[in-house]
Coordinates of C-alpha atoms (C1' of nucleotides) in Angstrom, one line a residue:
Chain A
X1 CA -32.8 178.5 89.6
X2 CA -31.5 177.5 93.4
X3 CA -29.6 175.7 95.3
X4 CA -30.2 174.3 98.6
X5 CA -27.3 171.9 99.0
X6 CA -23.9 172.2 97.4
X7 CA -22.4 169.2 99.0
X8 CA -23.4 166.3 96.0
X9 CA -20.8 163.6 94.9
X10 CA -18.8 166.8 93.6
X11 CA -19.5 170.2 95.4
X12 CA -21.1 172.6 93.3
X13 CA -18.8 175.7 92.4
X14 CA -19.9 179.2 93.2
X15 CA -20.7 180.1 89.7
X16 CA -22.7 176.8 89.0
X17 CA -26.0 179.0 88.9
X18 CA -25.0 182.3 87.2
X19 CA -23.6 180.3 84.5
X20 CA -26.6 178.1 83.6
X21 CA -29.5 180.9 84.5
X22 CA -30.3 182.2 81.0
X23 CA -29.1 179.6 78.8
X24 CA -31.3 177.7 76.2
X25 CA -31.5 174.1 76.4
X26 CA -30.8 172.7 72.9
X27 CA -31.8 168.9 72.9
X28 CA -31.0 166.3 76.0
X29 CA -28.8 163.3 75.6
X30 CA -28.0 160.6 77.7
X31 CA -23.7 158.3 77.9
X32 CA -23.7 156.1 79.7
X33 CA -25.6 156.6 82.9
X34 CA -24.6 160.5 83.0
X35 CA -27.4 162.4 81.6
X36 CA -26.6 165.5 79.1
X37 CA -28.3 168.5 79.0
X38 CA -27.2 170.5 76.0
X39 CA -28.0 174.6 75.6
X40 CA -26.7 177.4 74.2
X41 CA -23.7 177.6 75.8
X42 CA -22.5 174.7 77.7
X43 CA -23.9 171.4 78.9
X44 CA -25.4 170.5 82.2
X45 CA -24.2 166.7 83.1
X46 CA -26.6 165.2 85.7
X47 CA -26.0 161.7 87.5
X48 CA -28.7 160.8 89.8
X49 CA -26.0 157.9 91.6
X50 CA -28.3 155.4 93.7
X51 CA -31.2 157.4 95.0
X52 CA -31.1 160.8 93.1
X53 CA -34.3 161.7 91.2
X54 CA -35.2 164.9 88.7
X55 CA -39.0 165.2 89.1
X56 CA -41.1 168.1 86.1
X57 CA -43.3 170.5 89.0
X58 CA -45.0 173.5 89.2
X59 CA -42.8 175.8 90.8
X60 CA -45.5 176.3 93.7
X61 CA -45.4 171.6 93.9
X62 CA -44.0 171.0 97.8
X63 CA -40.6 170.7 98.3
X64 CA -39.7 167.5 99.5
X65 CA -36.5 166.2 102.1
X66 CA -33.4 166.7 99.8
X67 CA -34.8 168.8 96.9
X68 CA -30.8 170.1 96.5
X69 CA -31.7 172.4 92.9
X70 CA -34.4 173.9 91.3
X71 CA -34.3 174.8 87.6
X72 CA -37.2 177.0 86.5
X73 CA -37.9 176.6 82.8
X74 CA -39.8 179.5 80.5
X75 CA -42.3 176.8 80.1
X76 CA -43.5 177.8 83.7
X77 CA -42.3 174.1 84.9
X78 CA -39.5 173.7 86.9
X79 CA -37.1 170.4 87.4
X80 CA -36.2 169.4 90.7
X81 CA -33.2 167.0 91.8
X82 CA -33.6 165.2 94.9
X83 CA -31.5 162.8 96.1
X84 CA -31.4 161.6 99.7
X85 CA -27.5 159.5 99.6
X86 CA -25.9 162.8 97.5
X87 CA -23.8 160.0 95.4
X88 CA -25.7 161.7 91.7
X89 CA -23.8 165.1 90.9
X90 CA -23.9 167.8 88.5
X91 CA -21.6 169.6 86.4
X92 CA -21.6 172.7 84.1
X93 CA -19.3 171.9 81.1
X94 CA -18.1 173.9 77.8
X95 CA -17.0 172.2 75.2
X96 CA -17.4 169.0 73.6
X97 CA -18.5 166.5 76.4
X98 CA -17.5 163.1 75.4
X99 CA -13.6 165.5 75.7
X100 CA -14.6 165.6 79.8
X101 CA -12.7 164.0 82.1
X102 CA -15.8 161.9 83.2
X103 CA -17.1 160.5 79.8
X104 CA -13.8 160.3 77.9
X105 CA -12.6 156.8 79.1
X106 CA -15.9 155.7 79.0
X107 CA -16.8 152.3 76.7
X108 CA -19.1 151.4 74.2
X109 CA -23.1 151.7 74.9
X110 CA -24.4 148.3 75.4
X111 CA -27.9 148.2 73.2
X112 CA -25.0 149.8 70.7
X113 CA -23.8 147.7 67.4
X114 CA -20.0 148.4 69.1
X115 CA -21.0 146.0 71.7
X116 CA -21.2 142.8 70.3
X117 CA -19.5 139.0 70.1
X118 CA -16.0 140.2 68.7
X119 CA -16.4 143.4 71.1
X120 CA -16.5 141.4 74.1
X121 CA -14.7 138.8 73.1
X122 CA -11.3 140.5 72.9
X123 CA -11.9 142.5 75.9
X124 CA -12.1 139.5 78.3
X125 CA -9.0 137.4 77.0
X126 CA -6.4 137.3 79.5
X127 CA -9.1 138.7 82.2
X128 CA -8.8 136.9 85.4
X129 CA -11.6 139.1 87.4
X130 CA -14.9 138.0 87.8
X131 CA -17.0 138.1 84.6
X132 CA -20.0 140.0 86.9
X133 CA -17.5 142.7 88.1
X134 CA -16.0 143.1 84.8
X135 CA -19.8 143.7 83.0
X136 CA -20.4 146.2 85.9
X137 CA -16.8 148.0 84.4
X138 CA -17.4 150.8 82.8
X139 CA -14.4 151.2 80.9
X140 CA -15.5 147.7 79.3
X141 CA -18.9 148.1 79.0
X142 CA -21.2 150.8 80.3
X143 CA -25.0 151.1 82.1
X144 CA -25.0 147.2 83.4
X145 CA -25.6 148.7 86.8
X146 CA -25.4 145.7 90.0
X147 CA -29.0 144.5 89.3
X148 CA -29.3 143.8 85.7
X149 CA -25.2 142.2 85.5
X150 CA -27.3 139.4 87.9
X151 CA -30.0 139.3 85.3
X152 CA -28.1 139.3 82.7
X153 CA -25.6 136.2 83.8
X154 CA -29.1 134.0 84.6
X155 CA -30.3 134.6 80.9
X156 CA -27.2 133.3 79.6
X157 CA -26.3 130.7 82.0
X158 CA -23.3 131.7 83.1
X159 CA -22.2 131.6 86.8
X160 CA -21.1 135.6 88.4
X161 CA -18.0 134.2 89.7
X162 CA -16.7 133.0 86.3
X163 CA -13.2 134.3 85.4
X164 CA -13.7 136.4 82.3
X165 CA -11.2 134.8 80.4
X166 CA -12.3 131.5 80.5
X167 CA -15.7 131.9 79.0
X168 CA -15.7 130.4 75.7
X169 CA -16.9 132.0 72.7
X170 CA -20.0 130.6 73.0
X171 CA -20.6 131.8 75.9
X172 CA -19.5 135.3 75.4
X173 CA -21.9 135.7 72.6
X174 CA -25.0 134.8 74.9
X175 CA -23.6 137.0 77.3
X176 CA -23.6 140.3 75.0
X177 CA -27.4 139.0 73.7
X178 CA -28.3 138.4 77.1
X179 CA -27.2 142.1 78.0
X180 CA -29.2 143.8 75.5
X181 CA -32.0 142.1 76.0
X182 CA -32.7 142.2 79.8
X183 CA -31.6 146.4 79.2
X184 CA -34.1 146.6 76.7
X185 CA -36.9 144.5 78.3
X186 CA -36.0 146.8 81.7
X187 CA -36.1 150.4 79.7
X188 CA -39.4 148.8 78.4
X189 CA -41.1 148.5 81.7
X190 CA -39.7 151.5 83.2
X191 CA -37.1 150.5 85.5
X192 CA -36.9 148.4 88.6
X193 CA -38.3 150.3 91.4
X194 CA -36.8 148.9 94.5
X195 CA -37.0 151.6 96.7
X196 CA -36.6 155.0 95.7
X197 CA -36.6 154.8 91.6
X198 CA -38.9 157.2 90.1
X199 CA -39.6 158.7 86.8
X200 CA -40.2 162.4 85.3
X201 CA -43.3 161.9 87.0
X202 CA -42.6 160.7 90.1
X203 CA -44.0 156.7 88.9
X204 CA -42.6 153.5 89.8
X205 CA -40.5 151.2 87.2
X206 CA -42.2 147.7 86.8
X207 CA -39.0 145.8 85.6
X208 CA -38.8 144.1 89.7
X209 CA -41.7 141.8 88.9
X210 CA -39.1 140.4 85.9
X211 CA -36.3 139.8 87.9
X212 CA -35.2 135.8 88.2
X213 CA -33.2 136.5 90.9
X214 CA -32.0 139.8 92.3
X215 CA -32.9 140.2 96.1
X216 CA -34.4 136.5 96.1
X217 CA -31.6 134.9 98.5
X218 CA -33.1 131.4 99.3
X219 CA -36.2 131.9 97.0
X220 CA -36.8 128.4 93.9
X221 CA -35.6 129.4 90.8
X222 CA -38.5 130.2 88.7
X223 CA -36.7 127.5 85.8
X224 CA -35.2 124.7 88.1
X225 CA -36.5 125.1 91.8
X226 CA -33.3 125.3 93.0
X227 CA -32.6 127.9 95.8
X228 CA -31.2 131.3 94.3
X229 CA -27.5 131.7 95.9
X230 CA -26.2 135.5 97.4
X231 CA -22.5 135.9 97.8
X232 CA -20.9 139.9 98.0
X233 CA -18.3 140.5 95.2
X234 CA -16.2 143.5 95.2
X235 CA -18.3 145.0 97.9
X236 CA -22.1 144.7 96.0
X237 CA -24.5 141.7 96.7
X238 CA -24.8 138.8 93.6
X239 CA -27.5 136.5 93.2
X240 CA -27.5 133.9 90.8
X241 CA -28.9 130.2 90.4
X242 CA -26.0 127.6 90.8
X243 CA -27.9 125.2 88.8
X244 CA -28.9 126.6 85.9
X245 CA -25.7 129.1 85.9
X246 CA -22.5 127.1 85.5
Chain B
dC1 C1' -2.0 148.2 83.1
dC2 C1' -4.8 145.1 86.4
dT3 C1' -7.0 144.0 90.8
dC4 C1' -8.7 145.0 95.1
dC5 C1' -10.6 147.9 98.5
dC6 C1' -12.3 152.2 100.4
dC7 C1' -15.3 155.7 100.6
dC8 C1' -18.9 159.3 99.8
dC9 C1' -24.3 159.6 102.4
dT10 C1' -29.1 158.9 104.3
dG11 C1' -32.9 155.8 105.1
dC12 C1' -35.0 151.6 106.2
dG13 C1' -35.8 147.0 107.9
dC14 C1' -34.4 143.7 111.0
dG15 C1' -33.1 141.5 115.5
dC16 C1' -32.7 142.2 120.2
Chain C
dT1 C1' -40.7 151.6 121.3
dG2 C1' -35.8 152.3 121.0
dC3 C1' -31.3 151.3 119.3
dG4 C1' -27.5 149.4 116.8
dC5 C1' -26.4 147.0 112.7
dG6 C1' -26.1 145.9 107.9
dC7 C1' -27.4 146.8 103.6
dA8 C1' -29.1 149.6 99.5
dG9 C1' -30.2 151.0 91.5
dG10 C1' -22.9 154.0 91.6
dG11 C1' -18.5 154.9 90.6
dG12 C1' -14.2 157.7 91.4
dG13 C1' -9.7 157.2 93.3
dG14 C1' -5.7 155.3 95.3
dA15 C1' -2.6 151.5 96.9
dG16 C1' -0.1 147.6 95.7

DNA sequence: CCTCCCCCCTGCGCGC
DNA sequence: TGCGCGCAGGGGGGAG
């Protein structure tokens, strides 16, 4: 394997390559948005952030702007992570990883049966932040990344700005189904290529054709006509249709 | 504990 | 065509 650039969200340590170089991978696993690459001895955690990617090559495939590491598999393939902003990171762990520092605070998985009615229910009482930001919180709920929280508040109706703990029970039961099912419906079509999003493969998601109304500032709602609203909260854009969201 | 705000970094599209 | 600005799929960390 190699390393071309250290500097990702964390710096890789020194030893980062003699300790994976040799090892067998296991099986591959995914929490929360960190992916988990189990072998032998020890488990690589990736995070590819906003714009990282891991592409399957040939060894010989050309190396692209911000290829940071190569891993060559037996296989003859190699994997290669790229990622132009340097917000994804890696990290060689021992030990049981839902015990690192990084995954151990982390909440339930939203398609899980954890996250449901009751689930979310409880977590929002007393909540005065916003009921998009808290969706986007990982400690409450994890892999509602800034466009799917948008999504997800159209489906069920409810307005981003919201306090959490005034949504009524009602309307944190549509919530949690409207969650799983824009996730699922998104994993289904691959993603939402917006810029930069690629798979294994290096191929587009087709989940942006489905959206009702990220990035579509000033655009008719596709239900009521109605211009679809943009406002920033805690620093990340919101869209959201003040008619049919209340 | 909660809430708010900052930052890490490069690339791209826009207005001038 | 060039330049400056604002903004972009995330999330850790610290101040108050």
């Amino acid at each position: 394997m190699s390393v071309n650039e250290r500097r990702l969200r964390w710096r890789l340590p020194a030893a980062f390559e003699s300790e994976l170089t040799g090892r067998r991978v296991h099986s591959v696993g995914r929490r929360a948005k960190y992916l988990l690459v189990r072998t032998d001895q020890g488990t690589l955690l990736v995070h590819l952030g906003m714009s990282g990617s891991l592409r399957v090559l040939k060894p010989d495939a050309l190396r692209l702007p911000h290829d940071h590491v190569e891993i060559v598999l037996d296989s003859g393939r190699c994997i290669r992570f790229n990622d132009p902003r340097r917000f994804g990171s890696m990290h060689f762990i021992q030990g049981d990883p839902e015990t690192h520092a990084l995954l151990r605070h982390l909440a339930p998985e939203p398609l899980s049966a954890a996250f449901d009615a009751n689930y979310l229910w409880a977590a929002t009482r007393g909540r005065r932040v916003a009921i998009k930001l808290l969706i986007m919180n990982a400690a409450l709920v994890v892999g509602v990344g800034n466009i799917y929280a948008s999504e997800a508040l159209f489906r069920a109706r409810l307005s981003p700005r919201r306090a959490a703990g005034r949504l009524t029970r009602a309307e944190v039961a549509r919530l949690v189904v409207a969650i799983k099912r824009v996730l699922a419906a998104a994993i289904k079509a691959g993603g939402t290529t917006l810029r930069d999003y690629v798979g294994t493969d290096g191929s587009p998601g087709y989940f942006r054709q489905k959206l009702f109304v990220y990035e579509r500032d000033g655009a008719a709602c596709f239900v009521c006509g109605a211009p679809v609203r943009h406002a920033v909260q805690g620093q990340r854009s919101t869209y959201w249709c003040p008619s049919c969201q209340r």
